[in-house]
Short mmCIF file of C-alpha atoms in Angstrom, two decimals:
data_model
loop_
_atom_site.label_atom_id
_atom_site.label_comp_id
_atom_site.label_asym_id
_atom_site.label_seq_id
_atom_site.Cartn_x
_atom_site.Cartn_y
_atom_site.Cartn_z
CA MET A 161 133.76 1.13 47.84
CA SER A 162 134.73 -1.81 50.04
CA VAL A 163 132.82 -1.25 53.20
CA ASP A 164 129.09 -1.91 53.44
CA GLU A 165 126.89 1.10 53.53
CA VAL A 166 125.44 0.54 57.09
CA ASN A 167 128.87 0.75 58.62
CA LEU A 168 129.78 3.64 56.23
CA ALA A 169 127.17 5.92 57.75
CA ASP A 170 128.36 5.16 61.23
CA ILE A 171 132.00 5.77 60.14
CA MET A 172 130.97 9.10 58.52
CA GLU A 173 129.17 10.24 61.66
CA GLY A 174 132.13 9.32 63.78
CA ARG A 175 134.59 11.07 61.57
CA GLY A 176 132.39 14.14 61.34
CA ALA A 177 131.96 14.38 65.14
CA THR A 178 135.68 14.08 65.70
CA TYR A 179 136.54 16.68 63.08
CA ARG A 180 133.93 18.99 64.55
CA LEU A 181 135.27 18.67 68.11
CA LEU A 182 138.90 19.14 67.02
CA ALA A 183 137.92 22.15 64.89
CA ARG A 184 136.12 23.73 67.88
CA LEU A 185 139.08 23.17 70.18
CA TYR A 186 141.50 24.94 67.73
CA ARG A 187 138.96 27.74 66.91
CA GLU A 188 138.74 29.38 70.21
CA GLU A 189 139.17 28.94 73.97
CA VAL A 190 137.29 26.26 75.80
CA ASP A 191 134.03 27.54 77.48
CA GLN A 192 132.05 26.02 80.31
CA ALA A 193 129.61 24.19 77.97
CA LEU A 194 132.44 22.56 76.07
CA LEU A 195 134.25 21.67 79.20
CA ASP A 196 131.18 20.01 80.55
CA GLU A 197 130.67 18.12 77.35
CA MET A 198 134.28 16.85 77.39
CA CYS A 199 133.97 15.79 81.00
CA ALA A 200 131.00 13.70 80.06
CA MET A 201 132.87 12.02 77.20
CA ARG A 202 134.61 8.62 77.31
CA TYR A 203 138.23 8.32 76.23
CA ALA A 204 139.31 5.28 74.27
CA VAL A 205 142.67 3.96 75.32
CA ASN A 206 143.41 0.95 73.16
CA THR A 207 142.51 2.07 69.73
CA GLY A 208 145.74 0.78 68.09
CA ASN A 209 147.06 4.23 67.43
CA GLU A 210 149.64 5.27 70.06
CA ASP A 211 149.07 9.00 69.63
CA VAL A 212 145.31 8.74 69.97
CA ASP A 213 145.65 6.55 73.09
CA ALA A 214 148.23 8.88 74.66
CA GLY A 215 146.14 11.92 73.85
CA ASN A 216 143.05 10.35 75.34
CA ARG A 217 144.85 9.36 78.45
CA LEU A 218 146.12 12.93 78.88
CA PHE A 219 142.65 14.33 78.27
CA HIS A 220 141.26 12.00 80.81
CA SER A 221 143.74 12.83 83.58
CA TYR A 222 143.50 16.49 82.98
CA LEU A 223 139.66 16.52 82.93
CA SER A 224 139.57 14.38 86.06
CA ALA A 225 141.22 17.31 87.86
CA VAL A 226 138.91 20.01 86.62
CA TRP A 227 138.11 22.66 89.27
CA GLU A 228 137.15 26.24 89.59
CA ARG A 229 140.24 27.60 87.79
CA THR A 230 140.35 25.20 84.90
CA LEU A 231 138.64 27.49 82.45
CA THR A 232 140.99 30.35 83.15
CA GLU A 233 143.94 28.12 83.01
CA LEU A 234 142.84 26.76 79.58
CA SER A 235 142.17 30.22 78.37
CA VAL A 236 145.63 31.34 79.33
CA ASP A 237 147.23 28.27 77.77
CA TYR A 238 145.28 28.67 74.50
CA THR A 239 146.60 32.26 74.30
CA ARG A 240 150.09 31.15 75.08
CA VAL A 241 150.06 28.23 72.61
CA PHE A 242 148.31 29.74 69.58
CA LEU A 243 148.65 33.50 69.91
CA GLY A 244 151.86 34.01 71.85
CA ASN A 245 153.31 37.39 72.69
CA GLY A 246 153.73 38.44 69.13
CA VAL A 247 157.44 39.41 69.43
CA ASN A 248 158.60 37.20 66.63
CA ALA A 249 157.48 34.41 64.22
CA TYR A 250 158.61 31.76 66.75
CA SER A 251 156.58 33.03 69.76
CA ALA A 252 153.81 30.50 69.51
CA ALA A 253 152.54 27.46 67.70
CA TYR A 254 150.80 29.57 65.04
CA PRO A 255 147.87 27.40 63.69
CA PHE A 256 148.19 28.53 60.07
CA GLU A 257 149.45 26.40 57.18
CA SER A 258 151.18 29.38 55.60
CA VAL A 259 153.40 29.90 58.65
CA HIS A 260 154.70 26.42 58.48
CA THR A 261 155.07 26.15 54.76
CA SER A 262 156.70 29.59 53.93
CA GLY A 263 160.38 30.19 54.48
CA LYS A 264 159.91 33.32 56.60
CA ARG A 265 156.93 32.02 58.63
CA LEU A 266 154.51 34.56 57.27
CA LEU A 267 150.75 34.56 57.18
CA MET A 268 148.65 34.69 53.91
CA GLN A 269 151.21 32.92 51.75
CA ASP A 270 150.79 30.40 48.92
CA ALA A 271 149.17 27.83 51.12
CA ARG A 272 146.37 30.17 52.02
CA ASP A 273 145.74 30.86 48.30
CA GLU A 274 145.58 27.16 47.51
CA ILE A 275 143.23 26.55 50.42
CA LEU A 276 140.99 29.39 49.33
CA THR A 277 140.78 27.88 45.80
CA ILE A 278 139.83 24.52 47.19
CA TYR A 279 137.07 25.98 49.46
CA ARG A 280 135.66 27.94 46.48
CA ALA A 281 135.82 24.93 44.22
CA ASN A 282 133.64 23.14 46.77
CA ASN A 283 131.34 26.12 47.09
CA ILE A 284 132.45 27.07 50.56
CA GLU A 285 133.17 30.50 51.89
CA LYS A 286 134.30 31.49 55.38
CA LEU A 287 131.91 33.51 57.51
CA ASP A 288 132.45 37.29 57.74
CA SER A 289 132.91 36.85 61.45
CA TRP A 290 136.04 34.83 60.88
CA LYS A 291 138.78 37.42 60.56
CA ALA A 292 141.88 35.20 60.26
CA GLY A 293 143.16 33.43 57.24
CA GLU A 294 141.39 30.46 55.69
CA ASP A 295 144.43 28.19 56.26
CA HIS A 296 143.87 28.09 60.00
CA ILE A 297 143.76 24.57 61.24
CA ALA A 298 140.28 24.97 62.60
CA LEU A 299 138.94 25.82 59.21
CA GLU A 300 140.81 22.94 57.47
CA LEU A 301 139.35 20.50 60.00
CA GLU A 302 135.93 22.08 59.56
CA PHE A 303 136.25 21.65 55.83
CA GLU A 304 136.81 17.96 56.26
CA GLU A 305 133.79 17.77 58.59
CA LEU A 306 131.61 19.61 56.11
CA LEU A 307 132.56 17.20 53.29
CA THR A 308 131.96 14.32 55.66
CA GLN A 309 128.47 15.61 56.25
CA ARG A 310 127.90 15.89 52.49
CA THR A 311 129.15 12.41 52.06
CA LEU A 312 126.65 11.19 54.61
CA VAL A 313 123.87 12.94 52.73
CA ALA A 314 124.94 11.43 49.36
CA LEU A 315 125.02 7.93 50.92
CA ARG A 316 121.53 8.34 52.29
CA GLU A 317 120.33 9.53 48.99
CA GLY A 318 121.95 6.59 47.28
CA CYS A 319 124.47 8.77 45.30
CA GLU A 320 127.48 6.42 45.60
CA GLU A 321 129.49 8.13 42.91
CA GLU A 322 128.98 11.50 44.56
CA ALA A 323 129.97 10.06 47.97
CA ALA A 324 133.14 8.48 46.47
CA SER A 325 134.07 11.81 44.88
CA LEU A 326 133.58 13.66 48.19
CA LEU A 327 135.71 11.05 49.96
CA MET A 328 138.40 11.51 47.40
CA THR A 329 138.41 15.26 47.93
CA GLN A 330 138.71 14.70 51.67
CA TYR A 331 141.56 12.25 51.16
CA ASN A 332 143.52 14.59 48.84
CA PHE A 333 142.95 17.54 51.20
CA LEU A 334 144.07 15.51 54.09
CA LEU A 335 147.31 14.36 52.35
CA ASP A 336 148.15 17.60 50.53
CA HIS A 337 147.36 19.87 53.45
CA LEU A 338 146.49 18.71 56.95
CA ILE A 339 148.86 15.84 57.20
CA SER A 340 151.62 17.71 55.41
CA TRP A 341 152.00 20.59 57.70
CA THR A 342 150.35 19.84 61.04
CA PRO A 343 153.23 17.72 62.45
CA MET A 344 155.27 20.91 62.72
CA LEU A 345 152.38 22.55 64.42
CA PHE A 346 152.05 19.66 66.94
CA THR A 347 155.75 19.78 67.75
CA GLU A 348 155.42 23.51 68.64
CA MET A 349 152.21 22.89 70.60
CA GLU A 350 154.11 20.40 72.75
CA LYS A 351 156.84 23.09 73.27
CA PHE A 352 154.50 25.96 74.23
CA ALA A 353 151.70 24.20 76.10
CA ARG A 354 151.83 24.37 79.85
CA THR A 355 148.74 22.22 80.35
CA ASP A 356 148.25 18.56 79.43
CA PHE A 357 145.01 19.59 77.67
CA TYR A 358 146.80 21.18 74.70
CA ARG A 359 149.43 18.50 74.69
CA ALA A 360 146.64 16.02 74.50
CA LEU A 361 145.00 17.98 71.71
CA ALA A 362 148.28 17.81 69.61
CA LEU A 363 148.56 14.06 70.16
CA LEU A 364 145.05 13.20 69.54
CA THR A 365 144.81 15.39 66.30
CA HIS A 366 147.96 13.81 64.94
CA GLY A 367 146.83 10.28 65.74
CA PHE A 368 143.35 10.93 64.32
CA LEU A 369 144.53 12.39 61.11
CA LEU A 370 146.67 9.33 60.45
CA THR A 371 143.98 7.02 61.44
CA ASP A 372 141.59 8.89 59.12
CA ARG A 373 143.98 8.60 56.24
CA GLY A 374 143.89 4.76 56.85
CA ILE A 375 140.07 4.80 56.84
CA LEU A 376 139.86 6.76 53.68
CA GLU A 377 142.48 4.53 51.97
CA GLU A 378 140.46 1.53 52.90
CA LEU A 379 137.18 3.14 51.73
CA LEU A 380 138.72 4.32 48.47
CA ALA A 381 140.83 1.17 47.83
CA ASP A 382 139.19 0.57 44.40
CA GLU A 383 139.44 4.21 43.26
CA LEU A 384 143.06 4.58 44.45
CA ALA A 385 143.93 1.30 42.72
CA ALA A 386 142.24 2.42 39.54
CA GLY A 387 144.02 5.72 39.68
CA GLY A 388 147.37 3.96 39.90
CA MET B 137 200.27 50.46 49.71
CA SER B 138 199.09 53.92 50.63
CA ARG B 139 197.48 54.82 54.00
CA ASP B 140 194.02 55.18 52.40
CA GLU B 141 194.20 51.81 50.87
CA GLU B 142 194.87 50.24 54.28
CA LEU B 143 192.02 52.09 55.92
CA PHE B 144 189.23 51.46 53.33
CA GLY B 145 190.45 48.25 51.77
CA PHE B 146 190.58 49.62 48.27
CA ASN B 147 193.07 46.94 47.38
CA VAL B 148 190.39 44.23 47.75
CA PRO B 149 188.79 43.68 44.27
CA PHE B 150 185.11 44.36 44.18
CA ASP B 151 183.00 41.34 43.11
CA PRO B 152 179.45 42.33 42.24
CA LEU B 153 178.35 38.61 42.32
CA ASP B 154 179.45 38.34 46.01
CA VAL B 155 176.82 40.93 47.10
CA LYS B 156 173.96 39.06 48.70
CA ASP B 157 170.38 40.10 48.04
CA GLU B 158 168.15 40.46 51.14
CA ASP B 159 165.86 37.88 49.69
CA ASP B 160 168.54 35.25 49.50
CA GLU B 161 167.53 31.98 51.26
CA ASP B 162 170.77 31.84 53.27
CA VAL B 163 170.39 35.27 54.82
CA GLU B 164 170.12 34.99 58.55
CA PHE B 165 167.22 37.11 59.65
CA ILE B 166 167.46 38.90 62.92
CA GLY B 167 164.95 41.02 64.80
CA LEU B 168 161.34 40.30 63.83
CA VAL B 169 162.03 36.73 62.78
CA GLU B 170 164.76 35.86 65.13
CA ARG B 171 164.70 32.43 66.67
CA PRO B 172 164.27 32.54 70.40
CA ASP B 173 166.93 31.28 72.63
CA GLU B 174 166.26 27.93 74.17
CA ASP B 175 166.67 29.23 77.71
CA GLU B 176 164.25 31.79 78.93
CA GLY B 177 166.93 34.10 80.32
CA GLU B 178 167.59 35.41 83.78
CA VAL B 179 164.41 35.86 85.84
CA LEU B 180 164.59 38.63 88.35
CA SER B 181 163.46 37.27 91.67
CA GLU B 182 161.03 39.33 93.61
CA PRO B 183 161.77 40.23 97.20
CA GLN B 184 160.38 37.70 99.62
CA LEU B 185 157.51 39.03 101.56
CA SER B 186 155.93 37.71 104.81
CA PRO B 187 152.32 36.49 104.41
CA GLU B 188 151.08 39.66 106.21
CA GLU B 189 153.14 41.88 103.79
CA SER B 190 151.84 40.02 100.74
CA ILE B 191 148.24 40.36 101.85
CA GLN B 192 148.67 44.01 102.62
CA LYS B 193 150.25 44.52 99.22
CA LEU B 194 147.28 42.88 97.58
CA LEU B 195 144.85 45.12 99.50
CA GLU B 196 146.73 48.18 98.67
CA SER B 197 146.94 47.27 95.02
CA LEU B 198 143.15 46.79 94.75
CA PRO B 199 141.73 49.57 97.02
CA ALA B 200 138.26 49.24 95.33
CA GLN B 201 138.20 45.50 96.25
CA ARG B 202 139.47 45.81 99.70
CA LYS B 203 136.15 45.50 101.38
CA VAL B 204 135.13 42.45 99.41
CA LEU B 205 138.55 40.75 99.78
CA LEU B 206 138.45 41.20 103.59
CA ALA B 207 134.83 39.97 103.71
CA ILE B 208 135.78 36.82 101.83
CA VAL B 209 138.62 36.22 104.29
CA ASP B 210 136.25 36.83 107.22
CA PHE B 211 133.71 34.48 105.77
CA CYS B 212 136.30 31.70 105.42
CA ARG B 213 137.14 31.52 109.11
CA GLU B 214 135.49 28.13 108.79
CA GLU B 215 135.97 25.88 105.86
CA ARG B 216 133.67 26.91 103.09
CA SER B 217 132.81 25.34 99.74
CA PRO B 218 133.57 27.24 96.57
CA GLY B 219 129.80 27.59 95.97
CA GLU B 220 129.32 29.26 99.42
CA VAL B 221 132.11 31.68 98.85
CA ASP B 222 130.73 32.44 95.39
CA GLU B 223 127.37 33.29 96.89
CA VAL B 224 128.77 35.69 99.51
CA THR B 225 131.19 37.29 96.94
CA LEU B 226 128.40 37.90 94.36
CA GLU B 227 126.17 39.44 97.07
CA LEU B 228 128.99 41.81 98.03
CA GLN B 229 129.59 42.59 94.31
CA LYS B 230 126.01 43.81 93.87
CA THR B 231 127.13 47.14 95.14
CA ASN B 232 130.68 46.78 93.86
CA LYS B 233 130.54 45.94 90.20
CA SER B 234 133.87 44.49 89.19
CA VAL B 235 135.61 42.66 86.42
CA TYR B 236 137.04 40.33 89.08
CA THR B 237 135.10 37.03 89.30
CA PRO B 238 134.80 35.27 92.67
CA VAL B 239 137.18 32.70 91.39
CA LEU B 240 139.73 35.27 90.46
CA LEU B 241 139.48 37.05 93.76
CA ARG B 242 140.03 33.70 95.50
CA GLN B 243 143.02 32.99 93.35
CA MET B 244 144.58 36.41 94.25
CA LEU B 245 143.91 35.77 97.93
CA GLU B 246 145.43 32.34 97.67
CA GLU B 247 148.57 33.59 95.98
CA ALA B 248 148.91 36.34 98.54
CA GLY B 249 148.72 33.70 101.33
CA ALA B 250 145.33 34.72 102.68
CA LEU B 251 143.39 31.63 101.74
CA VAL B 252 144.26 27.92 101.35
CA TYR B 253 142.40 25.32 99.32
CA ASN B 254 141.97 21.99 101.07
CA GLU B 255 141.38 19.08 98.70
CA ALA B 256 138.62 16.78 99.59
CA VAL B 257 140.64 13.50 99.78
CA GLN B 258 139.38 10.32 101.36
CA PRO B 259 141.42 9.81 104.51
CA ASP B 260 142.40 6.22 103.62
CA GLU B 261 143.66 7.33 100.21
CA GLN B 262 145.54 10.20 101.79
CA GLU B 263 147.23 7.94 104.27
CA ALA B 264 148.26 5.48 101.66
CA GLY B 265 149.40 8.16 99.28
CA ILE B 266 147.73 6.49 96.32
CA GLU B 267 145.96 7.86 93.36
CA PRO B 268 142.49 6.39 92.82
CA GLU B 269 142.27 4.01 89.84
CA PRO B 270 140.48 5.52 86.83
CA GLU B 271 137.15 4.06 85.96
CA VAL B 272 137.32 1.90 82.72
CA GLU B 273 134.32 1.09 80.74
CA GLN B 274 134.15 -1.83 78.37
CA VAL B 275 131.36 -1.69 75.86
CA GLU B 276 129.86 -5.09 75.11
CA GLY B 277 130.84 -6.48 71.72
CA GLU B 278 133.74 -3.90 71.44
CA GLU B 279 137.45 -4.55 72.13
CA ILE B 280 138.15 -0.95 72.89
CA GLN B 281 138.22 0.23 76.54
CA TYR B 282 137.07 3.67 77.52
CA LEU B 283 138.27 5.85 80.41
CA VAL B 284 135.46 7.64 82.18
CA VAL B 285 136.17 11.08 83.71
CA ALA B 286 135.50 11.12 87.42
CA LYS B 287 134.33 14.40 88.92
CA ARG B 288 136.94 15.85 91.25
CA PRO B 289 135.59 15.95 94.80
CA GLU B 290 135.02 19.59 95.77
CA GLY B 291 137.50 20.94 98.40
CA THR B 292 137.05 23.83 100.76
CA TRP B 293 138.54 27.30 101.28
CA LEU B 294 139.95 28.39 104.63
CA SER B 295 141.57 31.66 105.68
CA THR B 296 145.07 31.71 106.99
CA ALA B 297 146.10 33.08 110.39
CA ALA B 298 147.90 36.00 108.80
CA ALA B 299 144.85 37.09 106.89
CA LEU B 300 142.57 36.77 109.88
CA THR B 301 145.00 38.89 111.85
CA ILE B 302 144.54 41.67 109.25
CA VAL B 303 140.76 41.29 109.23
CA ASP B 304 140.58 41.42 113.00
CA ALA B 305 142.75 44.54 113.15
CA GLU B 306 140.62 46.28 110.57
CA ASP B 307 139.15 49.48 111.99
CA PRO B 308 136.75 51.18 109.52
CA ALA B 309 136.42 54.19 111.82
CA LEU B 310 140.15 54.80 111.76
CA ARG B 311 140.22 54.30 108.00
CA LEU B 312 137.45 56.90 107.67
CA ARG B 313 139.38 59.36 109.74
CA GLU B 314 142.51 58.66 107.66
CA LEU B 315 140.49 59.20 104.43
CA LEU B 316 139.37 62.62 105.58
CA GLY B 317 142.93 63.44 106.56
CA VAL B 318 144.44 62.33 103.28
CA GLU B 319 142.21 64.51 101.12
CA PRO B 320 141.39 67.41 103.48
CA GLU B 321 140.19 69.64 100.57
CA TYR B 322 137.19 67.33 100.07
CA PHE B 323 136.47 67.11 103.88
CA GLY B 324 133.28 69.16 103.43
CA ILE B 325 132.05 67.03 100.48
CA PHE B 326 132.58 63.82 102.42
CA THR B 327 130.78 65.03 105.45
CA HIS B 328 127.96 66.63 103.43
CA ILE B 329 127.31 63.22 101.75
CA LEU B 330 127.32 61.46 105.07
CA ASP B 331 124.97 63.95 106.65
CA PHE B 332 122.60 63.78 103.64
CA CYS B 333 122.36 60.02 103.81
CA VAL B 334 121.66 59.73 107.58
CA GLU B 335 117.92 60.20 107.38
CA LYS B 336 117.12 57.65 104.66
CA PRO B 337 118.76 55.90 101.79
CA ARG B 338 119.59 58.12 98.83
CA THR B 339 119.71 57.36 95.22
CA LYS B 340 122.76 57.99 93.05
CA GLN B 341 120.85 60.72 91.25
CA GLU B 342 120.14 62.51 94.50
CA LEU B 343 123.82 62.36 95.43
CA ASN B 344 124.81 63.54 91.97
CA GLU B 345 122.53 66.62 92.41
CA LEU B 346 123.91 67.21 95.85
CA VAL B 347 127.61 67.53 94.98
CA ASP B 348 128.31 67.33 91.25
CA ASP B 349 127.95 71.06 90.75
CA ASP B 350 130.09 72.07 93.66
CA PRO B 351 132.85 74.44 92.47
CA LEU B 352 135.42 72.30 94.32
CA LEU B 353 134.63 69.36 92.08
CA GLN B 354 135.10 71.19 88.72
CA GLN B 355 138.91 71.11 88.63
CA PRO B 356 139.96 68.39 88.70
CA ARG B 357 136.50 67.13 87.71
CA ARG B 358 135.02 64.79 90.26
CA TYR B 359 131.61 63.24 90.62
CA SER B 360 129.63 61.79 93.46
CA GLY B 361 130.78 58.27 92.63
CA PHE B 362 134.30 59.11 93.54
CA PHE B 363 133.26 59.93 97.08
CA ILE B 364 130.67 57.18 97.43
CA ASP B 365 133.38 54.63 96.56
CA LYS B 366 135.73 55.90 99.14
CA LEU B 367 133.01 56.15 101.90
CA ASP B 368 131.78 52.73 101.01
CA GLY B 369 135.39 51.41 101.23
CA CYS B 370 135.47 52.73 104.77
CA SER B 371 132.08 51.20 105.57
CA ALA B 372 130.73 54.71 106.25
CA LEU B 373 128.08 54.25 103.60
CA ALA B 374 126.17 51.09 102.77
CA TRP B 375 123.71 50.14 100.02
CA LYS B 376 120.27 49.35 101.42
CA PRO B 377 119.24 49.70 98.44
CA GLY B 378 120.05 53.38 98.16
CA TRP B 379 123.08 54.74 99.93
CA GLN B 380 122.77 55.28 103.65
CA THR B 381 125.13 56.34 106.29
CA THR B 382 126.21 53.50 108.57
CA GLN B 383 126.73 53.68 112.34
CA ILE B 384 130.44 54.35 111.67
CA GLY B 385 129.50 57.37 109.60
CA ILE B 386 126.96 58.55 112.14
CA ASP B 387 129.53 58.28 114.95
CA LEU B 388 132.03 60.36 113.02
CA LEU B 389 129.34 63.05 112.34
CA ALA B 390 128.51 63.15 116.02
CA GLN B 391 132.16 63.43 116.89
CA LEU B 392 132.59 66.29 114.46
CA ALA B 393 129.59 68.10 115.90
CA GLU B 394 130.91 67.73 119.44
CA THR B 395 134.28 69.03 118.30
CA GLN B 396 132.78 72.05 116.46
CA SER B 397 130.49 72.97 119.37
CA GLY B 398 133.45 72.74 121.73
CA VAL B 399 136.86 74.06 120.58
CA SER B 400 135.73 74.62 116.91
CA SER B 401 139.10 73.61 115.79
CA VAL B 402 137.91 71.44 112.92
CA LYS B 403 137.89 73.48 109.76
CA GLY B 404 138.57 71.73 106.53
CA GLY B 405 140.59 69.02 108.17
CA ALA B 406 140.19 65.66 109.75
CA PRO B 407 139.11 65.28 113.34
CA ALA B 408 141.77 64.57 115.75
#
């Protein structure tokens, strides 16, 4: 690995926190506690990634106008963007990989089976309370967060090989899954969203995933070079 | 070529390879997986209503919330903060449990033209028509700048003239008389409850025992809550705690007693 370990822990914590926040935003509607938390956050605007900067600017402007109806407005927009009216397969930005990678935009297709295999290979099972498919973007983001936390533990315990292996799993998952299908989701989010909040979420997620790919490529430079 | 051949196209050679399977990739799916049109289609416009009509429409559509809605309008004769209106609304909802939050009630009132929200804008900014600059934070030793979310100054709610006209014209005594006239078969039940609650506040259980077994309430089945809601909506009953007849209800009972001792024309109908 080419980055010193002190920085590495900070990087892992930052990545984990971002994945956790994004997963939460996709998983369900914003509640008062999350809204308060987001209003107390700072939004970076010259990160070098245009989408991250644009997303953060939109989040900032939207959250600066928060008032008594914001929660309801966000709840309505979440439903409109991710659930839709259910009339057809184009009624919303369905947040499942299968929908965007199967010809007929159906749920529970090959992508979900692949995802399930990867989760099980990493000894991860979804909670019984989660009734939707495992290829929901919230679970895919949470998977990355979970592996980031495991990486952090491995680093603290001095298990560099284990940490590198975990990072490689994250990198492969990012490339093979999250980055491969989410651009289509983000385009549809832009189309269905009526609030800047969910437009910002699409931009920020897109920018962050690309940035994270860059980070992982830097961290795994030796391993990737050795792998050809 | 015979007539049959022309009608059914028997002269066209059948090619089994030309028959497309439903699972073919190039099949255009319609119905469940149809792509939506880009435009959202024609939107039927609703008839334009005056503010008074819109407010009346809202009140009629939510009869159980009428009292609360009017009380909010009455409270907002002066500019009130959202917190103040919340407090009053929640107090009213103690005896009027509802799925409608104070925020949602205000939204409905605003959409009907009964309330307006006045933003708290600094006069100099308002005059200049400028947006305040966002606060930017620069962390020492970092190149990245951060935007800090500023809390939006809290505005105030104010009732419109149209809404206040309706509140001022509100006559609970008249509404009570109308109620008794609209459902004359229950006249005796309404007055029985009012009479029972004059002396002291009564519990729901006491009122259940008072009327629930009445033969009149068996078909269609009614319970005391049905009558309490309506009398409460006319301000003839109030929660103290315990339901007690208000002055409006007492006045009506007195009027009925006078009528019965005089001409005795009131029998199962509303007083004149």
